[in-house]
Short mmCIF file of C-alpha atoms in Angstrom, two decimals:
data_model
loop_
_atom_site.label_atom_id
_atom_site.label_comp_id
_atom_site.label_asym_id
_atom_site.label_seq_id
_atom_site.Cartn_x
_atom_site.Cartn_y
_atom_site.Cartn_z
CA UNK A 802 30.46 20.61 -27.87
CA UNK A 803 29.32 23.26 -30.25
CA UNK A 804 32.84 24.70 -30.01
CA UNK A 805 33.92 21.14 -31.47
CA UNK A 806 31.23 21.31 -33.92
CA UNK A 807 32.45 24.40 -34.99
CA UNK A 808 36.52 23.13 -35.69
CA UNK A 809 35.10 20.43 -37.32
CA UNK A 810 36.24 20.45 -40.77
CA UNK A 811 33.40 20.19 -43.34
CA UNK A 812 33.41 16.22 -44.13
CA UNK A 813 33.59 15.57 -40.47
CA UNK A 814 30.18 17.64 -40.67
CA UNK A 815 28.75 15.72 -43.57
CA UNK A 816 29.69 12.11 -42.12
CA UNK A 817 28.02 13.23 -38.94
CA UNK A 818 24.93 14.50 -40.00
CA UNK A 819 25.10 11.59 -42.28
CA UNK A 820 25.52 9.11 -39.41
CA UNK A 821 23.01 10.56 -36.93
CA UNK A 822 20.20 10.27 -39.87
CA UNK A 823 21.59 6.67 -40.66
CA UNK A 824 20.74 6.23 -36.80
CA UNK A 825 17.45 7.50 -36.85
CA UNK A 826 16.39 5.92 -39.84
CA UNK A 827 17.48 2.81 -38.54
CA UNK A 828 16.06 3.20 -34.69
CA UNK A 829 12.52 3.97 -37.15
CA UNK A 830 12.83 1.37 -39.46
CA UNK A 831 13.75 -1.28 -36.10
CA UNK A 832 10.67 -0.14 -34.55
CA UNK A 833 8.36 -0.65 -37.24
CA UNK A 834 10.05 -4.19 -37.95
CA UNK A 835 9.33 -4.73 -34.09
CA UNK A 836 6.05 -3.43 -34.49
CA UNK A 837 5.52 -5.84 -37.47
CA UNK A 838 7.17 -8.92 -36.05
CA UNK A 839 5.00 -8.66 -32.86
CA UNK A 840 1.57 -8.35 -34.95
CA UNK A 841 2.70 -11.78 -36.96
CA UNK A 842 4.32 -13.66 -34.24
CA UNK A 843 0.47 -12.94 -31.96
CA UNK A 844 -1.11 -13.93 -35.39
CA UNK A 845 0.98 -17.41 -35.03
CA UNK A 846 -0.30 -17.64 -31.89
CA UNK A 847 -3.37 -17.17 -32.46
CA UNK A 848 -3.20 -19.87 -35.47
CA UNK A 849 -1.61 -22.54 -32.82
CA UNK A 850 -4.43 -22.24 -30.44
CA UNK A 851 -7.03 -22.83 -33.33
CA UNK A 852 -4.74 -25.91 -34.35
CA UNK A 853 -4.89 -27.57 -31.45
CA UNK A 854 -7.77 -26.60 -29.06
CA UNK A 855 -9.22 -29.45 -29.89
CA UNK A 856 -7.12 -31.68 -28.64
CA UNK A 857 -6.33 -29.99 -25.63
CA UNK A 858 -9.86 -29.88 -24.63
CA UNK A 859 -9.85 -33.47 -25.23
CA UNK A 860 -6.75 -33.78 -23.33
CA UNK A 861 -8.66 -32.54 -20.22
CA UNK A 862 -6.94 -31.05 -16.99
CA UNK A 863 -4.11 -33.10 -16.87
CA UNK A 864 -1.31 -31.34 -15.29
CA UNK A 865 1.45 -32.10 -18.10
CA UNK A 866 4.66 -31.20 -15.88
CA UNK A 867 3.84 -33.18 -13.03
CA UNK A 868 2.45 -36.21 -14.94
CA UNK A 869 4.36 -35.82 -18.42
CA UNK A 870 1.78 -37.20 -20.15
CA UNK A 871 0.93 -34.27 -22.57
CA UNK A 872 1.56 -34.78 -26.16
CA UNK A 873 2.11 -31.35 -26.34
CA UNK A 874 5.57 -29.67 -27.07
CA UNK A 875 4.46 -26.36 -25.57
CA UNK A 876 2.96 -24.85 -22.32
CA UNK A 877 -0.85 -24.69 -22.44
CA UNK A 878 -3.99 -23.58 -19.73
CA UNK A 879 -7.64 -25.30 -19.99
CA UNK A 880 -10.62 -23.88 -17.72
CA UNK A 881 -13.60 -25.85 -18.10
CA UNK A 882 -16.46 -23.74 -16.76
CA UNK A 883 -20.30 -24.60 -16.26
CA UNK A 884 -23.15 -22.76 -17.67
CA UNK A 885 -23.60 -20.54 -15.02
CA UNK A 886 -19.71 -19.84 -14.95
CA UNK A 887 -18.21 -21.51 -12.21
CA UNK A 888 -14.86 -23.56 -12.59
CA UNK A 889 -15.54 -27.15 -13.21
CA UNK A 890 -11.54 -27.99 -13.46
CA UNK A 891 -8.49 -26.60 -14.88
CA UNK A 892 -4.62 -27.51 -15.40
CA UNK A 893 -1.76 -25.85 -14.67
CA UNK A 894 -1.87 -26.62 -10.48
CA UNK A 895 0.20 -24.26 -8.41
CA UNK A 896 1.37 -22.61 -11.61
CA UNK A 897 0.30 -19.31 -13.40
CA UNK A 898 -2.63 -19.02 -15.23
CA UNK A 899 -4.44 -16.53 -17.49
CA UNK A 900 -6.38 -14.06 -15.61
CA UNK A 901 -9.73 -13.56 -17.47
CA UNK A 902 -13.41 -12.74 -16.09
CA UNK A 903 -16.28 -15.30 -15.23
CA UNK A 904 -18.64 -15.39 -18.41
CA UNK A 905 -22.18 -16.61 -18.17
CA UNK A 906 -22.84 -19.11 -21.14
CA UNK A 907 -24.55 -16.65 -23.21
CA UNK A 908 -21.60 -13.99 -22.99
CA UNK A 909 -19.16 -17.01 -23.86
CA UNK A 910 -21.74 -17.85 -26.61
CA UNK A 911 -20.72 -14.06 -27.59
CA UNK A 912 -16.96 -14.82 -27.49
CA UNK A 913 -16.98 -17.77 -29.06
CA UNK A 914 -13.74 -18.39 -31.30
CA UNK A 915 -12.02 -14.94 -30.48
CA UNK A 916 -8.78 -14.63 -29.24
CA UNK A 917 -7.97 -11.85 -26.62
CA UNK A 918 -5.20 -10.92 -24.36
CA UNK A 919 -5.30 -11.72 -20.53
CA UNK A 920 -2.63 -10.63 -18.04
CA UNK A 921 -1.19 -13.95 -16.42
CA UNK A 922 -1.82 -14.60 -12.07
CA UNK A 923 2.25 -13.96 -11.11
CA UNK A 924 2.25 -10.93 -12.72
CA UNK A 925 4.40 -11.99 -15.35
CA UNK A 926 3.96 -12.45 -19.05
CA UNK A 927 0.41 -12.22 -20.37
CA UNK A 928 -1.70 -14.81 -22.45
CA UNK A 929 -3.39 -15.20 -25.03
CA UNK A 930 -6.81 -17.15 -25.09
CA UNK A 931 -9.88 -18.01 -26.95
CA UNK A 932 -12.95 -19.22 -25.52
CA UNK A 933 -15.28 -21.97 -26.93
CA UNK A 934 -18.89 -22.13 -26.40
CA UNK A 935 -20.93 -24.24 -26.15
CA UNK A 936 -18.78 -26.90 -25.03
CA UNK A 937 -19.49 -30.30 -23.51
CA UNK A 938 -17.44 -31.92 -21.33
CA UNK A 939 -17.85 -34.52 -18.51
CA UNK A 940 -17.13 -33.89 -15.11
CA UNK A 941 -17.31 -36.34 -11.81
CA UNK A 942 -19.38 -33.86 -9.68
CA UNK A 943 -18.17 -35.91 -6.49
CA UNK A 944 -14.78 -37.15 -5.25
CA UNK A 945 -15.21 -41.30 -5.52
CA UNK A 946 -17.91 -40.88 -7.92
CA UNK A 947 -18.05 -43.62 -10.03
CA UNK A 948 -19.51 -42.25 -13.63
CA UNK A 949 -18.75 -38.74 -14.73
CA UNK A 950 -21.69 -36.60 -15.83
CA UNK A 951 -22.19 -34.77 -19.12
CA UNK A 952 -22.40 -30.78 -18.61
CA UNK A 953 -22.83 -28.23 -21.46
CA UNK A 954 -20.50 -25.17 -20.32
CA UNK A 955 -17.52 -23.38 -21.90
CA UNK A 956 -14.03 -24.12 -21.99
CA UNK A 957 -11.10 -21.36 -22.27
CA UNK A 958 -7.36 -22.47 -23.78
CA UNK A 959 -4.47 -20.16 -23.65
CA UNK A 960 -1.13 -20.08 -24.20
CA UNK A 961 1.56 -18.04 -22.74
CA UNK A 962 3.16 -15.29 -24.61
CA UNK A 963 6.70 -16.10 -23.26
CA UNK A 964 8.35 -17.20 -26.17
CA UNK A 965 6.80 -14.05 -27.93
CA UNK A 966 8.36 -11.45 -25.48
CA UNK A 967 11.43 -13.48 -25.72
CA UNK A 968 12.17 -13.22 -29.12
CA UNK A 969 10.57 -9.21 -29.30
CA UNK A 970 13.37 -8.67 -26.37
CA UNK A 971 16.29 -10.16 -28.39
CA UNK A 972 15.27 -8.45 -31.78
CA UNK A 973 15.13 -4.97 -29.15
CA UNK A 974 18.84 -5.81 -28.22
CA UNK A 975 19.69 -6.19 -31.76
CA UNK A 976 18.46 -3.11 -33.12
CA UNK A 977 19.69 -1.29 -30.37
CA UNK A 978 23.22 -2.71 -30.88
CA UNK A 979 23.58 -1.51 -34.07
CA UNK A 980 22.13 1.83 -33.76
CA UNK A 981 24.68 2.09 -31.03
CA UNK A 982 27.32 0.78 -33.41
CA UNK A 983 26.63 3.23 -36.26
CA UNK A 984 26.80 6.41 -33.85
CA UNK A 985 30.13 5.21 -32.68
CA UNK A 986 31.71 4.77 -36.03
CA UNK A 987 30.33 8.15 -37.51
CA UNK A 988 31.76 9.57 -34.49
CA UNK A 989 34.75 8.07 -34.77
CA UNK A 990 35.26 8.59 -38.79
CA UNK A 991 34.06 12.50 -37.81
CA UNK A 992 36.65 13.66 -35.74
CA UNK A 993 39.57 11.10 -37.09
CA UNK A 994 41.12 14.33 -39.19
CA UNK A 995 41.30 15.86 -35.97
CA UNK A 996 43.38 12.98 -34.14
CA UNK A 997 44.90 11.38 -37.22
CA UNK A 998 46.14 7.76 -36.35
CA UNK A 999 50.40 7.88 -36.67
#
């Protein structure tokens, strides 16, 4: 390689220096986009849970793929938890959910209105979640029970960062692409006095 380097004439030299700086200003200036896009896509995340908690709490536990009852367009968790912090009821049945510790009422009082990220129960992509306290909600404390009780608890919402990570992992291929690109024509346009096309 150096040997190449070396019978290189000097504009081969130039447009390869040229390219491999081209390259690394690009690789820098893809990773700060990334960095960038990540921070504002989490910030519109953060925006759609404060939109519509609300009406998912309203909403209740119903479990939107089995039932299709949801008027929401996007995938969603509710935990409604008593005072003390046990589960009264959440959605989401036999799917994953965000992992997140059991909060007494005063440490949810604490919480109240942040958003945080949790790792999800399969292992797979994370959520993000705020919690609201304090938060009433009614709850039938006994299977056939007529009239559903009043309790003052929390309630945590999340949402799932997979459309996030998708997007972050296309933009990744795209950069990458194109730094890949710009090596291969500088090499190419390097070395071309050296093979001339007939």
């Amino acid at each position: 390689m150096i040997t190449l380097w070396k019978n290189a004439s000097l504009r081969s030299q130039l447009v390869a220096i040229i390219s491999a700086l081209l390259s690394v200003s690009l690789l820098a200036l893809g990773a700060t986009t990334f960095l960038l896009l990540h921070s504002v896509l989490e910030d519109q995340m953060d925006t759609q849970l404060k939109t519509f908690q609300n009406s998912i709490i309203s909403h209740g536990t119903v479990d939107s793929k089995s039932t299709g009852q949801t008027p929401f367009t996007f995938d969603y968790y509710v935990g409604f938890h008593f005072a003390e912090g046990s589960l009264a009821g959440q959605n989401r049945s036999g799917q994953d959910k965000p992992v997140y510790p059991v909060y007494s009422l005063a440490q949810a009082k604490e919480l109240n209105g942040t958003t945080f990220t949790v790792p999800s129960s399969d292992g797979g992509a994370p959520w993000r979640v705020t919690v609201l306290a304090p938060q009433g909600f009614d709850y039938k404390p006994a299977i056939g029970s007529l009239n559903a009780e009043t309790y003052t608890g929390y309630v945590v919402v999340g949402i799932p960062y997979e459309s996030l990570n998708l997007t972050m992992e296309r933009l990744a291929v795209v950069i990458a692409g194109v730094a890949i690109l710009t090596i291969t024509l500088g090499t190419m346009i390097a070395y071309s006095d050296r093979h001339p096309f007939l």
